[in-house]
Amino acid sequence: MTASVANLAAIRLLAPRDQVRISRATTFCPDLALVTAATGKLWLAVEIVSTDDHRHDTVVKKQVYEDIRVPRFVDGGPAL
């Protein structure tokens, strides 16, 4: 991902699980996040679902991301 966005001045890749402000009262720590360089607004969120945070990632965050129209990718890991 780093190489893919290296030459994009308008987009910044955050460190894994870096905090992103969604609204005045809401912050999330996506597993991977791209934000706009100018405003820090979330542009893309990637969530890797685990048993520890399954409900939060697949229900709570999903609804918020849909409400603010942020593309997201949710990966449940490899199929066994």
PDB file of C-alpha atoms in Angstrom:
ATOM      1  CA  MET A   1       0.000   0.000   0.000  1.00  0.00           C
ATOM      2  CA  THR A   2       2.833   2.386   0.831  1.00  0.00           C
ATOM      3  CA  ALA A   3       4.286   2.098  -2.659  1.00  0.00           C
ATOM      4  CA  SER A   4       0.849   2.522  -4.227  1.00  0.00           C
ATOM      5  CA  VAL A   5       0.238   5.903  -2.610  1.00  0.00           C
ATOM      6  CA  ALA A   6       3.838   7.162  -2.487  1.00  0.00           C
ATOM      7  CA  ASN A   7       3.390   9.500  -5.450  1.00  0.00           C
ATOM      8  CA  LEU A   8      -0.091  10.727  -4.544  1.00  0.00           C
ATOM      9  CA  ALA A   9       0.280  14.144  -2.947  1.00  0.00           C
ATOM     10  CA  ALA A  10      -3.419  14.382  -2.065  1.00  0.00           C
ATOM     11  CA  ILE A  11      -3.587  11.106  -0.097  1.00  0.00           C
ATOM     12  CA  ARG A  12      -1.703  10.051   3.022  1.00  0.00           C
ATOM     13  CA  LEU A  13      -1.371   6.519   4.418  1.00  0.00           C
ATOM     14  CA  LEU A  14      -1.590   6.400   8.200  1.00  0.00           C
ATOM     15  CA  ALA A  15       0.298   3.966  10.389  1.00  0.00           C
ATOM     16  CA  PRO A  16      -1.665   0.789  11.186  1.00  0.00           C
ATOM     17  CA  ARG A  17      -4.441   1.451  13.731  1.00  0.00           C
ATOM     18  CA  ASP A  18      -3.701   5.192  13.845  1.00  0.00           C
ATOM     19  CA  GLN A  19      -6.572   7.216  15.249  1.00  0.00           C
ATOM     20  CA  VAL A  20      -8.871   8.936  12.727  1.00  0.00           C
ATOM     21  CA  ARG A  21     -11.452  11.536  13.705  1.00  0.00           C
ATOM     22  CA  ILE A  22     -14.780  10.688  12.108  1.00  0.00           C
ATOM     23  CA  SER A  23     -16.757  13.460  13.791  1.00  0.00           C
ATOM     24  CA  ARG A  24     -16.397  15.718  16.813  1.00  0.00           C
ATOM     25  CA  ALA A  25     -17.444  12.863  19.093  1.00  0.00           C
ATOM     26  CA  THR A  26     -16.219   9.800  17.174  1.00  0.00           C
ATOM     27  CA  THR A  27     -12.751   8.457  16.492  1.00  0.00           C
ATOM     28  CA  PHE A  28     -11.827   5.068  15.062  1.00  0.00           C
ATOM     29  CA  CYS A  29      -8.569   3.191  14.630  1.00  0.00           C
ATOM     30  CA  PRO A  30      -8.923   1.328  11.319  1.00  0.00           C
ATOM     31  CA  ASP A  31      -6.393  -1.386  10.608  1.00  0.00           C
ATOM     32  CA  LEU A  32      -5.368   0.671   7.584  1.00  0.00           C
ATOM     33  CA  ALA A  33      -6.525   4.146   6.634  1.00  0.00           C
ATOM     34  CA  LEU A  34      -6.012   6.575   3.806  1.00  0.00           C
ATOM     35  CA  VAL A  35      -6.823  10.212   4.541  1.00  0.00           C
ATOM     36  CA  THR A  36      -6.810  13.345   2.452  1.00  0.00           C
ATOM     37  CA  ALA A  37      -3.542  15.196   2.959  1.00  0.00           C
ATOM     38  CA  ALA A  38      -5.168  18.621   3.119  1.00  0.00           C
ATOM     39  CA  THR A  39      -7.825  17.899   5.733  1.00  0.00           C
ATOM     40  CA  GLY A  40      -7.028  14.518   7.293  1.00  0.00           C
ATOM     41  CA  LYS A  41     -10.537  13.379   6.362  1.00  0.00           C
ATOM     42  CA  LEU A  42     -10.910   9.613   6.086  1.00  0.00           C
ATOM     43  CA  TRP A  43     -10.874   8.544   2.435  1.00  0.00           C
ATOM     44  CA  LEU A  44     -10.606   4.729   2.703  1.00  0.00           C
ATOM     45  CA  ALA A  45     -10.793   2.359   5.679  1.00  0.00           C
ATOM     46  CA  VAL A  46      -9.639  -1.253   5.835  1.00  0.00           C
ATOM     47  CA  GLU A  47     -10.777  -3.474   8.691  1.00  0.00           C
ATOM     48  CA  ILE A  48      -9.375  -6.944   9.334  1.00  0.00           C
ATOM     49  CA  VAL A  49     -12.018  -8.756  11.333  1.00  0.00           C
ATOM     50  CA  SER A  50     -11.018 -10.957  14.239  1.00  0.00           C
ATOM     51  CA  THR A  51     -12.988 -12.646  16.971  1.00  0.00           C
ATOM     52  CA  ASP A  52     -11.877  -9.904  19.389  1.00  0.00           C
ATOM     53  CA  ASP A  53     -13.497  -7.056  17.474  1.00  0.00           C
ATOM     54  CA  HIS A  54     -15.891  -8.759  15.065  1.00  0.00           C
ATOM     55  CA  ARG A  55     -19.082  -6.948  16.130  1.00  0.00           C
ATOM     56  CA  HIS A  56     -17.432  -3.539  16.348  1.00  0.00           C
ATOM     57  CA  ASP A  57     -15.840  -3.866  12.887  1.00  0.00           C
ATOM     58  CA  THR A  58     -18.773  -5.486  11.082  1.00  0.00           C
ATOM     59  CA  VAL A  59     -21.712  -3.693  12.710  1.00  0.00           C
ATOM     60  CA  VAL A  60     -20.743  -0.443  14.426  1.00  0.00           C
ATOM     61  CA  LYS A  61     -17.981   0.786  12.120  1.00  0.00           C
ATOM     62  CA  LYS A  62     -19.778  -0.495   9.018  1.00  0.00           C
ATOM     63  CA  GLN A  63     -22.790   1.685   9.754  1.00  0.00           C
ATOM     64  CA  VAL A  64     -20.692   4.768  10.470  1.00  0.00           C
ATOM     65  CA  TYR A  65     -18.618   4.284   7.307  1.00  0.00           C
ATOM     66  CA  GLU A  66     -21.827   3.921   5.289  1.00  0.00           C
ATOM     67  CA  ASP A  67     -23.305   7.042   6.907  1.00  0.00           C
ATOM     68  CA  ILE A  68     -20.290   9.160   5.960  1.00  0.00           C
ATOM     69  CA  ARG A  69     -19.890   7.404   2.588  1.00  0.00           C
ATOM     70  CA  VAL A  70     -16.350   6.137   3.115  1.00  0.00           C
ATOM     71  CA  PRO A  71     -15.319   3.132   1.043  1.00  0.00           C
ATOM     72  CA  ARG A  72     -14.221   0.252   3.211  1.00  0.00           C
ATOM     73  CA  PHE A  73     -12.729  -3.178   2.833  1.00  0.00           C
ATOM     74  CA  VAL A  74     -13.466  -5.801   5.474  1.00  0.00           C
ATOM     75  CA  ASP A  75     -11.378  -8.975   5.469  1.00  0.00           C
ATOM     76  CA  GLY A  76     -12.204 -11.919   7.655  1.00  0.00           C
ATOM     77  CA  GLY A  77      -8.816 -13.467   6.991  1.00  0.00           C
ATOM     78  CA  PRO A  78      -8.055 -16.607   5.035  1.00  0.00           C
ATOM     79  CA  ALA A  79     -10.792 -19.174   4.634  1.00  0.00           C
ATOM     80  CA  LEU A  80      -9.982 -22.454   6.320  1.00  0.00           C
TER      81      LEU A  80
END
